[in-house]
């Protein structure tokens, strides 16, 4: 939590220096509309991530079982850790720096910069640096996710929607399906077979192309309502 507190202080300094504003400009104060943004983000990203991972299990003919050692205490401990991780990343990539970049360069250029930075950042967090194929995969996947999060911030004028999208995806992937570095969480898969290059490519395309659709429609509807 200390890191998040430091980020908020730095955000305040940057926003005041470049925009004469405060972190309130990031849309962090909860309102009914922003809470709905959060819920939508959590639900839609959880559904997209969950369906994709379930299809991988189904296609690979793996068996799934519930981890009997995974308790409510472990879940909430892991959830709290993941929330801190998401908040930390969102404050960096969808916080003051993106807000200032939008005011200086416009939404399109600012969101591209944010997504590129987000993709490069994950080379280090995923341990992909030096492995060109993995770097390419990680950059495309996380870069597009970063673009979706950045655009959702830009048009909702709040961090609540990107936080919901980011958190929902990470919770389902890491805590529910025990993916990535979060092994032995709630669901454990056993056996099965490799899904092959074709299905791997289809799953990759699913990951980068499906979530932007409902987010775009939601943001478009939200913006149109605000103009009325």
Coordinates of N, CA and C in Angstrom, one line a residue:
X1 N 0.8 -1.2 0.0 CA 0.0 0.0 0.0 C 0.9 1.3 0.0
X2 N 2.1 1.2 0.5 CA 3.0 2.3 0.6 C 3.3 2.8 -0.8
X3 N 3.5 1.8 -1.8 CA 3.7 2.2 -3.1 C 2.6 3.0 -3.8
X4 N 1.4 2.6 -3.5 CA 0.2 3.2 -4.0 C 0.1 4.6 -3.4
X5 N 0.4 4.8 -2.2 CA 0.3 6.1 -1.5 C 1.3 7.0 -2.2
X6 N 2.5 6.5 -2.4 CA 3.5 7.3 -3.1 C 3.1 7.7 -4.5
X7 N 2.5 6.8 -5.2 CA 1.9 7.1 -6.5 C 0.9 8.2 -6.5
X8 N 0.1 8.2 -5.5 CA -1.0 9.3 -5.3 C -0.3 10.6 -5.1
X9 N 0.7 10.6 -4.3 CA 1.4 11.9 -4.0 C 2.1 12.4 -5.3
X10 N 2.8 11.5 -6.0 CA 3.4 11.9 -7.2 C 2.4 12.4 -8.3
X11 N 1.3 11.7 -8.3 CA 0.2 12.1 -9.2 C -0.3 13.5 -8.9
X12 N -0.4 13.8 -7.6 CA -0.8 15.1 -7.2 C 0.2 16.2 -7.7
X13 N 1.5 15.9 -7.5 CA 2.5 16.8 -7.9 C 2.5 17.0 -9.4
X14 N 2.4 15.9 -10.2 CA 2.4 16.0 -11.6 C 1.2 16.8 -12.1
X15 N 0.0 16.5 -11.6 CA -1.2 17.1 -12.0 C -1.2 18.6 -11.7
X16 N -0.7 19.0 -10.6 CA -0.6 20.4 -10.2 C 0.4 21.1 -11.0
X17 N 1.5 20.5 -11.3 CA 2.6 21.1 -12.1 C 2.2 21.4 -13.5
X18 N 1.5 20.3 -14.1 CA 1.2 20.4 -15.6 C -0.2 20.9 -15.9
X19 N -1.1 20.8 -14.9 CA -2.5 21.1 -15.2 C -3.2 21.9 -14.1
X20 N -2.5 22.2 -13.0 CA -3.0 23.0 -11.9 C -4.3 22.3 -11.4
X21 N -4.3 20.9 -11.4 CA -5.4 20.1 -10.9 C -4.9 19.2 -9.8
X22 N -5.8 18.3 -9.3 CA -5.5 17.4 -8.3 C -5.9 16.0 -8.8
X23 N -5.6 14.9 -8.0 CA -6.0 13.6 -8.4 C -7.5 13.4 -8.6
X24 N -8.3 14.4 -8.1 CA -9.7 14.3 -8.4 C -10.0 14.4 -9.9
X25 N -9.1 14.9 -10.6 CA -9.3 15.0 -12.1 C -9.3 13.6 -12.7
X26 N -8.8 12.6 -12.0 CA -8.7 11.3 -12.5 C -10.0 10.5 -12.3
X27 N -11.0 11.2 -11.8 CA -12.3 10.6 -11.6 C -12.3 9.5 -10.6
X28 N -11.6 9.7 -9.4 CA -11.5 8.7 -8.4 C -12.6 8.7 -7.4
X29 N -13.3 9.8 -7.3 CA -14.4 9.9 -6.3 C -15.5 9.0 -6.8
X30 N -16.0 8.1 -5.9 CA -17.1 7.2 -6.3 C -18.4 7.9 -6.6
X31 N -19.1 7.6 -7.7 CA -20.4 8.1 -7.9 C -21.2 6.9 -8.4
X32 N -22.5 7.0 -8.6 CA -23.3 5.9 -9.0 C -22.9 5.4 -10.4
X33 N -22.6 6.4 -11.3 CA -22.2 6.0 -12.7 C -20.8 5.3 -12.7
X34 N -19.9 5.8 -11.8 CA -18.6 5.2 -11.8 C -18.6 3.8 -11.2
X35 N -19.5 3.6 -10.2 CA -19.6 2.3 -9.6 C -20.2 1.3 -10.6
X36 N -21.1 1.8 -11.4 CA -21.6 1.0 -12.5 C -20.5 0.6 -13.5
X37 N -19.7 1.6 -13.8 CA -18.5 1.4 -14.7 C -17.7 0.2 -14.1
X38 N -17.4 0.3 -12.8 CA -16.6 -0.7 -12.2 C -17.2 -2.1 -12.3
X39 N -18.5 -2.2 -12.0 CA -19.3 -3.5 -12.1 C -19.3 -4.0 -13.5
X40 N -19.5 -3.1 -14.4 CA -19.5 -3.6 -15.8 C -18.2 -4.1 -16.2
X41 N -17.1 -3.4 -15.9 CA -15.8 -3.8 -16.2 C -15.4 -5.2 -15.6
X42 N -15.8 -5.4 -14.3 CA -15.5 -6.6 -13.6 C -16.3 -7.8 -14.3
X43 N -17.5 -7.6 -14.6 CA -18.4 -8.6 -15.1 C -18.0 -9.0 -16.5
X44 N -17.8 -8.0 -17.4 CA -17.5 -8.3 -18.8 C -16.2 -8.9 -19.0
X45 N -15.2 -8.4 -18.3 CA -13.8 -9.0 -18.4 C -13.7 -10.4 -17.8
X46 N -14.4 -10.6 -16.7 CA -14.5 -11.9 -16.1 C -15.1 -13.0 -17.0
X47 N -16.2 -12.6 -17.7 CA -16.9 -13.5 -18.6 C -16.0 -13.8 -19.8
X48 N -15.4 -12.8 -20.4 CA -14.5 -13.0 -21.5 C -13.3 -13.9 -21.2
X49 N -12.7 -13.5 -20.1 CA -11.5 -14.3 -19.7 C -11.9 -15.7 -19.3
X50 N -13.0 -15.9 -18.6 CA -13.4 -17.2 -18.1 C -13.8 -18.1 -19.2
X51 N -14.6 -17.6 -20.2 CA -15.0 -18.4 -21.3 C -13.8 -18.9 -22.1
X52 N -12.9 -18.0 -22.4 CA -11.7 -18.3 -23.2 C -10.9 -19.4 -22.5
X53 N -10.7 -19.3 -21.2 CA -9.9 -20.3 -20.5 C -10.6 -21.6 -20.4
X54 N -12.0 -21.6 -20.2 CA -12.7 -22.8 -20.2 C -12.7 -23.5 -21.5
X55 N -12.7 -22.8 -22.6 CA -12.6 -23.4 -23.9 C -11.2 -24.1 -24.2
X56 N -10.2 -23.5 -23.6 CA -8.8 -24.1 -23.7 C -8.9 -25.4 -23.0
X57 N -9.4 -25.4 -21.8 CA -9.5 -26.7 -21.0 C -10.4 -27.7 -21.8
X58 N -11.5 -27.3 -22.4 CA -12.3 -28.2 -23.1 C -11.6 -28.8 -24.3
X59 N -11.0 -27.9 -25.1 CA -10.3 -28.3 -26.3 C -9.2 -29.3 -26.0
X60 N -8.4 -29.0 -24.9 CA -7.3 -29.8 -24.6 C -7.7 -31.1 -23.9
X61 N -9.0 -31.2 -23.6 CA -9.5 -32.4 -22.9 C -8.9 -32.6 -21.5
X62 N -8.6 -31.4 -20.9 CA -8.1 -31.5 -19.5 C -9.2 -31.7 -18.5
X63 N -8.9 -32.2 -17.4 CA -9.9 -32.3 -16.3 C -9.6 -31.2 -15.3
X64 N -10.7 -30.7 -14.7 CA -10.6 -29.7 -13.7 C -11.1 -30.1 -12.4
X65 N -10.4 -29.7 -11.3 CA -10.9 -30.0 -10.0 C -10.7 -28.8 -9.1
X66 N -11.5 -28.7 -8.1 CA -11.4 -27.6 -7.1 C -10.3 -27.9 -6.1
X67 N -9.4 -27.0 -5.9 CA -8.3 -27.2 -5.0 C -8.9 -27.2 -3.6
X68 N -8.8 -28.3 -2.9 CA -9.4 -28.5 -1.6 C -8.6 -27.7 -0.5
X69 N -7.4 -27.3 -0.9 CA -6.6 -26.5 0.1 C -6.8 -25.0 -0.1
X70 N -7.6 -24.6 -1.1 CA -7.9 -23.2 -1.4 C -9.0 -22.7 -0.5
X71 N -8.7 -21.9 0.5 CA -9.7 -21.5 1.5 C -10.2 -20.1 1.2
X72 N -11.2 -19.6 1.9 CA -11.7 -18.3 1.8 C -10.7 -17.3 2.2
X73 N -9.9 -17.6 3.2 CA -8.8 -16.8 3.7 C -7.8 -16.6 2.6
X74 N -7.4 -17.7 1.9 CA -6.4 -17.6 0.8 C -7.0 -16.7 -0.3
X75 N -8.3 -16.9 -0.6 CA -8.9 -16.1 -1.7 C -8.8 -14.6 -1.4
X76 N -9.3 -14.2 -0.2 CA -9.3 -12.8 0.1 C -7.9 -12.2 0.2
X77 N -7.0 -13.0 0.7 CA -5.6 -12.6 0.7 C -5.0 -12.4 -0.7
X78 N -5.3 -13.3 -1.6 CA -4.9 -13.2 -3.0 C -5.6 -12.1 -3.7
X79 N -6.9 -11.9 -3.4 CA -7.7 -10.8 -4.0 C -7.1 -9.5 -3.6
X80 N -6.8 -9.3 -2.4 CA -6.2 -8.1 -1.9 C -4.9 -7.8 -2.6
X81 N -4.1 -8.8 -2.7 CA -2.8 -8.6 -3.4 C -3.0 -8.2 -4.8
X82 N -4.0 -8.8 -5.5 CA -4.3 -8.5 -6.9 C -4.8 -7.1 -7.0
X83 N -5.7 -6.7 -6.1 CA -6.2 -5.4 -6.2 C -5.1 -4.3 -6.0
X84 N -4.2 -4.6 -5.1 CA -3.0 -3.7 -5.0 C -2.2 -3.6 -6.3
X85 N -2.0 -4.8 -6.9 CA -1.2 -4.8 -8.1 C -1.9 -4.1 -9.2
X86 N -3.3 -4.2 -9.4 CA -4.0 -3.5 -10.4 C -4.0 -2.0 -10.2
X87 N -4.2 -1.6 -8.9 CA -4.2 -0.2 -8.6 C -2.9 0.4 -8.9
X88 N -1.8 -0.3 -8.6 CA -0.5 0.2 -8.8 C -0.2 0.4 -10.3
X89 N -0.6 -0.6 -11.1 CA -0.4 -0.4 -12.6 C -1.3 0.6 -13.2
X90 N -2.6 0.7 -12.7 CA -3.5 1.7 -13.2 C -3.1 3.1 -12.9
X91 N -2.6 3.3 -11.7 CA -2.1 4.7 -11.4 C -0.9 5.1 -12.3
X92 N -0.1 4.1 -12.7 CA 1.0 4.4 -13.5 C 0.6 4.7 -15.0
X93 N -0.2 3.7 -15.5 CA -0.5 3.8 -16.9 C -1.8 4.4 -17.3
X94 N -2.8 4.5 -16.4 CA -4.1 5.2 -16.7 C -4.3 6.3 -15.7
X95 N -3.3 6.8 -15.0 CA -3.5 7.8 -14.0 C -3.0 9.2 -14.6
X96 N -2.2 9.9 -13.8 CA -1.8 11.3 -14.1 C -1.1 11.4 -15.4
X97 N -0.2 10.4 -15.7 CA 0.6 10.5 -16.9 C -0.3 10.5 -18.2
X98 N -1.3 9.6 -18.1 CA -2.2 9.5 -19.3 C -3.1 10.7 -19.4
X99 N -3.6 11.2 -18.2 CA -4.4 12.4 -18.2 C -3.7 13.6 -18.8
X100 N -2.4 13.7 -18.4 CA -1.6 14.8 -18.9 C -1.3 14.7 -20.4
X101 N -1.0 13.4 -20.8 CA -0.7 13.1 -22.2 C -1.9 13.4 -23.1
X102 N -3.1 13.1 -22.6 CA -4.3 13.4 -23.3 C -4.5 14.9 -23.6
X103 N -4.2 15.7 -22.5 CA -4.3 17.1 -22.6 C -3.3 17.7 -23.5
X104 N -2.1 17.1 -23.6 CA -1.0 17.6 -24.5 C -1.1 17.1 -25.9
X105 N -1.4 15.8 -26.1 CA -1.3 15.2 -27.4 C -2.6 14.7 -28.0
X106 N -3.7 14.7 -27.2 CA -5.0 14.2 -27.7 C -5.2 12.8 -27.3
X107 N -6.4 12.3 -27.4 CA -6.7 11.0 -26.9 C -6.0 9.9 -27.7
X108 N -6.0 9.9 -29.0 CA -5.4 8.9 -29.8 C -4.0 8.6 -29.5
X109 N -3.2 9.7 -29.6 CA -1.7 9.6 -29.4 C -1.4 9.2 -28.0
X110 N -2.1 9.8 -27.0 CA -1.9 9.5 -25.6 C -2.2 8.0 -25.3
X111 N -3.3 7.5 -25.8 CA -3.6 6.1 -25.6 C -2.6 5.1 -26.3
X112 N -2.1 5.5 -27.4 CA -1.1 4.7 -28.1 C 0.2 4.6 -27.2
X113 N 0.6 5.8 -26.7 CA 1.8 5.8 -25.8 C 1.6 5.0 -24.6
X114 N 0.4 5.1 -24.0 CA 0.1 4.3 -22.8 C 0.1 2.8 -23.1
X115 N -0.5 2.4 -24.2 CA -0.5 1.0 -24.5 C 0.8 0.4 -24.8
X116 N 1.7 1.2 -25.5 CA 3.0 0.8 -25.8 C 3.8 0.6 -24.5
X117 N 3.7 1.6 -23.6 CA 4.4 1.5 -22.4 C 3.9 0.3 -21.5
X118 N 2.6 0.0 -21.6 CA 2.1 -1.1 -20.8 C 2.6 -2.4 -21.4
X119 N 2.7 -2.5 -22.7 CA 3.2 -3.7 -23.3 C 4.7 -4.0 -23.0
X120 N 5.5 -2.9 -23.0 CA 6.9 -3.0 -22.7 C 7.1 -3.4 -21.2
X121 N 6.3 -2.7 -20.4 CA 6.4 -3.0 -18.9 C 6.2 -4.5 -18.6
X122 N 5.3 -5.2 -19.4 CA 5.1 -6.6 -19.1 C 6.2 -7.5 -19.7
X123 N 7.1 -7.0 -20.5 CA 8.3 -7.8 -20.8 C 9.0 -8.1 -19.5
X124 N 9.0 -7.2 -18.6 CA 9.8 -7.4 -17.4 C 9.0 -8.2 -16.3
X125 N 7.7 -7.9 -16.2 CA 6.9 -8.6 -15.2 C 6.6 -10.0 -15.6
X126 N 6.6 -10.3 -16.9 CA 6.4 -11.7 -17.4 C 7.7 -12.4 -17.6
X127 N 8.9 -11.8 -17.4 CA 10.2 -12.4 -17.6 C 10.4 -12.8 -19.0
X128 N 9.9 -11.9 -19.9 CA 10.0 -12.3 -21.4 C 11.2 -11.6 -22.1
X129 N 11.9 -10.7 -21.4 CA 13.0 -10.0 -22.0 C 14.1 -10.9 -22.5
X130 N 14.4 -10.8 -23.8 CA 15.4 -11.6 -24.5 C 14.9 -12.7 -25.3
X131 N 13.6 -13.1 -25.0 CA 13.0 -14.1 -25.8 C 12.0 -13.4 -26.8
X132 N 12.5 -13.3 -28.1 CA 11.8 -12.5 -29.1 C 10.4 -12.9 -29.3
X133 N 10.1 -14.2 -29.6 CA 8.7 -14.7 -29.8 C 7.8 -14.4 -28.6
X134 N 8.3 -14.6 -27.4 CA 7.5 -14.3 -26.2 C 7.3 -12.8 -26.0
X135 N 8.4 -12.1 -26.3 CA 8.2 -10.6 -26.2 C 7.2 -10.1 -27.1
X136 N 7.2 -10.6 -28.3 CA 6.2 -10.2 -29.3 C 4.8 -10.6 -28.9
X137 N 4.6 -11.8 -28.4 CA 3.3 -12.2 -27.9 C 2.8 -11.4 -26.7
X138 N 3.7 -11.2 -25.7 CA 3.3 -10.4 -24.6 C 3.0 -8.9 -24.9
X139 N 3.8 -8.4 -25.8 CA 3.6 -7.0 -26.2 C 2.3 -6.8 -26.9
X140 N 1.9 -7.7 -27.8 CA 0.7 -7.5 -28.5 C -0.5 -7.7 -27.6
X141 N -0.4 -8.8 -26.8 CA -1.5 -9.1 -25.9 C -1.8 -8.0 -24.8
X142 N -0.7 -7.6 -24.1 CA -0.9 -6.6 -23.1 C -1.0 -5.2 -23.6
X143 N -0.4 -5.0 -24.8 CA -0.5 -3.7 -25.4 C -1.9 -3.4 -25.8
X144 N -2.6 -4.4 -26.4 CA -4.0 -4.2 -26.8 C -4.9 -4.0 -25.6
X145 N -4.6 -4.8 -24.6 CA -5.3 -4.7 -23.3 C -5.1 -3.3 -22.7
X146 N -3.9 -2.8 -22.8 CA -3.6 -1.4 -22.3 C -4.3 -0.4 -23.1
X147 N -4.4 -0.6 -24.4 CA -5.2 0.4 -25.3 C -6.7 0.4 -24.9
X148 N -7.2 -0.8 -24.6 CA -8.6 -0.8 -24.2 C -8.8 -0.1 -22.8
X149 N -7.9 -0.4 -21.9 CA -8.0 0.3 -20.6 C -7.8 1.8 -20.7
X150 N -6.9 2.2 -21.6 CA -6.6 3.6 -21.8 C -7.8 4.4 -22.4
X151 N -8.4 3.7 -23.4 CA -9.5 4.4 -24.1 C -10.7 4.4 -23.1
X152 N -10.9 3.4 -22.3 CA -12.0 3.4 -21.4 C -11.8 4.5 -20.3
X153 N -10.6 4.8 -20.0 CA -10.3 5.9 -19.1 C -10.6 7.3 -19.8
X154 N -10.1 7.4 -21.0 CA -10.2 8.6 -21.7 C -11.7 9.0 -22.0
X155 N -12.6 8.1 -22.3 CA -13.9 8.4 -22.6 C -14.9 8.4 -21.4
X156 N -14.5 7.6 -20.4 CA -15.3 7.6 -19.2 C -14.9 8.7 -18.2
X157 N -13.7 9.3 -18.5 CA -13.1 10.3 -17.6 C -13.0 9.9 -16.2
X158 N -12.7 8.6 -16.0 CA -12.6 8.0 -14.7 C -11.7 6.7 -14.7
X159 N -11.1 6.4 -13.6 CA -10.3 5.2 -13.5 C -11.1 4.0 -13.1
X160 N -12.3 4.1 -12.8 CA -13.1 3.0 -12.3 C -13.4 1.9 -13.4
X161 N -13.6 2.3 -14.6 CA -13.9 1.4 -15.7 C -12.6 0.6 -16.0
X162 N -11.4 1.2 -16.2 CA -10.2 0.4 -16.5 C -9.8 -0.5 -15.3
X163 N -10.1 0.0 -14.1 CA -9.8 -0.8 -12.9 C -10.6 -2.1 -12.9
X164 N -11.9 -1.9 -13.2 CA -12.8 -3.1 -13.2 C -12.4 -4.0 -14.3
X165 N -12.1 -3.6 -15.5 CA -11.7 -4.4 -16.6 C -10.4 -5.2 -16.3
X166 N -9.5 -4.5 -15.7 CA -8.1 -5.1 -15.4 C -8.3 -6.1 -14.3
X167 N -9.0 -5.7 -13.2 CA -9.1 -6.6 -12.1 C -9.9 -7.9 -12.4
X168 N -11.0 -7.7 -13.1 CA -11.8 -8.9 -13.5 C -11.0 -9.9 -14.3
X169 N -10.3 -9.4 -15.3 CA -9.5 -10.3 -16.1 C -8.4 -11.0 -15.2
X170 N -7.7 -10.3 -14.4 CA -6.6 -10.9 -13.6 C -7.2 -11.9 -12.6
X171 N -8.3 -11.5 -12.0 CA -8.8 -12.4 -10.9 C -9.2 -13.8 -11.5
X172 N -9.9 -13.7 -12.7 CA -10.4 -15.0 -13.3 C -9.2 -15.8 -13.8
X173 N -8.3 -15.1 -14.5 CA -7.1 -15.8 -15.0 C -6.2 -16.4 -13.9
X174 N -5.9 -15.6 -12.9 CA -4.9 -16.0 -11.9 C -5.5 -16.7 -10.7
X175 N -6.6 -16.2 -10.2 CA -7.1 -16.8 -9.0 C -8.0 -18.0 -9.3
X176 N -8.9 -17.8 -10.3 CA -9.9 -18.8 -10.6 C -9.2 -20.0 -11.4
X177 N -8.5 -19.7 -12.4 CA -7.9 -20.7 -13.3 C -6.5 -21.0 -13.0
X178 N -5.9 -20.3 -12.1 CA -4.5 -20.6 -11.7 C -3.5 -20.5 -12.8
X179 N -3.7 -19.4 -13.6 CA -2.8 -19.2 -14.7 C -1.6 -18.3 -14.3
X180 N -0.6 -18.3 -15.2 CA 0.6 -17.4 -15.0 C 1.4 -17.9 -13.8
X181 N 1.8 -16.9 -13.0 CA 2.6 -17.2 -11.8 C 1.8 -17.6 -10.6
X182 N 0.5 -17.5 -10.7 CA -0.4 -17.8 -9.6 C -0.8 -19.3 -9.7
X183 N 0.0 -20.2 -9.4 CA -0.3 -21.6 -9.4 C -1.0 -22.1 -8.2
X184 N -1.8 -23.2 -8.4 CA -2.5 -23.8 -7.3 C -3.4 -22.9 -6.6
X185 N -4.3 -22.2 -7.4 CA -5.3 -21.4 -6.8 C -6.6 -22.2 -6.7
X186 N -7.7 -21.7 -7.2 CA -9.0 -22.3 -7.0 C -9.2 -23.5 -7.8
X187 N -9.1 -23.4 -9.2 CA -9.3 -24.5 -10.1 C -8.0 -25.0 -10.6
X188 N -7.9 -26.3 -10.6 CA -6.6 -27.0 -11.0 C -7.0 -27.9 -12.2
X189 N -6.2 -27.8 -13.3 CA -6.4 -28.6 -14.5 C -5.3 -29.7 -14.5
X190 N -5.7 -30.9 -14.9 CA -4.8 -32.0 -15.0 C -4.9 -32.7 -16.3
X191 N -3.8 -33.3 -16.7 CA -3.9 -34.1 -18.0 C -4.1 -33.3 -19.2
X192 N -4.8 -33.9 -20.1 CA -5.1 -33.2 -21.4 C -3.9 -33.2 -22.4
X193 N -4.1 -32.5 -23.4 CA -3.1 -32.5 -24.5 C -2.8 -31.1 -25.0
X194 N -1.7 -30.9 -25.7 CA -1.5 -29.5 -26.3 C -2.6 -29.2 -27.3
X195 N -3.0 -28.0 -27.3 CA -4.1 -27.6 -28.2 C -3.6 -27.4 -29.6
X196 N -2.4 -27.4 -29.9 CA -1.9 -27.2 -31.3 C -1.8 -25.8 -31.7
X197 N -1.1 -25.5 -32.8 CA -0.8 -24.2 -33.3 C -2.1 -23.4 -33.7
X198 N -3.0 -24.2 -34.4 CA -4.2 -23.5 -34.9 C -5.0 -23.0 -33.7
X199 N -5.3 -23.9 -32.7 CA -6.1 -23.5 -31.6 C -5.4 -22.5 -30.7
X200 N -4.1 -22.5 -30.6 CA -3.3 -21.5 -29.9 C -3.5 -20.2 -30.5
X201 N -3.5 -20.1 -31.9 CA -3.6 -18.9 -32.6 C -5.1 -18.4 -32.4
X202 N -6.0 -19.2 -32.5 CA -7.4 -18.8 -32.3 C -7.6 -18.3 -30.9
X203 N -7.0 -18.9 -29.9 CA -7.2 -18.4 -28.5 C -6.5 -17.1 -28.4
X204 N -5.3 -16.9 -29.0 CA -4.6 -15.6 -29.0 C -5.5 -14.5 -29.6
X205 N -6.1 -14.8 -30.7 CA -6.9 -13.8 -31.4 C -8.2 -13.5 -30.5
X206 N -8.7 -14.5 -29.9 CA -9.8 -14.4 -29.0 C -9.4 -13.4 -27.9
X207 N -8.3 -13.6 -27.3 CA -7.8 -12.8 -26.2 C -7.7 -11.3 -26.5
X208 N -7.2 -11.0 -27.7 CA -7.0 -9.6 -28.1 C -8.1 -8.9 -28.8
X209 N -9.1 -9.7 -29.3 CA -10.2 -9.1 -30.1 C -11.6 -9.1 -29.5
X210 N -11.8 -9.9 -28.5 CA -13.2 -10.0 -28.0 C -13.5 -8.9 -27.0
X211 N -12.7 -8.7 -26.0 CA -13.0 -7.7 -25.0 C -13.2 -6.3 -25.5
X212 N -12.5 -5.8 -26.5 CA -12.7 -4.5 -27.0 C -14.1 -4.2 -27.5
X213 N -14.8 -5.3 -28.0 CA -16.1 -5.1 -28.6 C -17.1 -4.6 -27.6
X214 N -17.4 -5.3 -26.5 CA -18.4 -4.9 -25.5 C -18.0 -3.6 -24.9
X215 N -16.6 -3.4 -24.7 CA -16.2 -2.1 -24.0 C -16.4 -1.0 -25.0
X216 N -16.2 -1.1 -26.2 CA -16.5 -0.1 -27.2 C -17.9 0.3 -27.2
X217 N -18.8 -0.7 -27.3 CA -20.2 -0.5 -27.3 C -20.7 0.2 -26.0
X218 N -20.2 -0.2 -24.9 CA -20.5 0.4 -23.6 C -20.1 1.8 -23.5
X219 N -18.9 2.1 -23.9 CA -18.4 3.5 -23.8 C -19.1 4.4 -24.8
X220 N -19.4 3.8 -26.0 CA -20.2 4.6 -27.0 C -21.6 5.0 -26.5
X221 N -22.2 4.0 -25.8 CA -23.6 4.3 -25.3 C -23.5 5.3 -24.1
X222 N -22.4 5.1 -23.3 CA -22.2 6.0 -22.2 C -22.0 7.4 -22.6
X223 N -21.2 7.6 -23.6 CA -20.9 9.0 -24.1 C -22.1 9.6 -24.8
X224 N -22.9 8.8 -25.5 CA -24.1 9.3 -26.2 C -25.1 9.7 -25.2
X225 N -25.2 9.0 -24.1 CA -26.2 9.4 -23.0 C -25.8 10.7 -22.4
X226 N -24.5 10.9 -22.2 CA -24.0 12.1 -21.6 C -24.2 13.4 -22.4
X227 N -24.3 13.2 -23.7 CA -24.5 14.3 -24.7 C -25.9 14.7 -24.7
X228 N -26.8 13.9 -24.3 CA -28.2 14.2 -24.3 C -28.6 15.2 -23.2

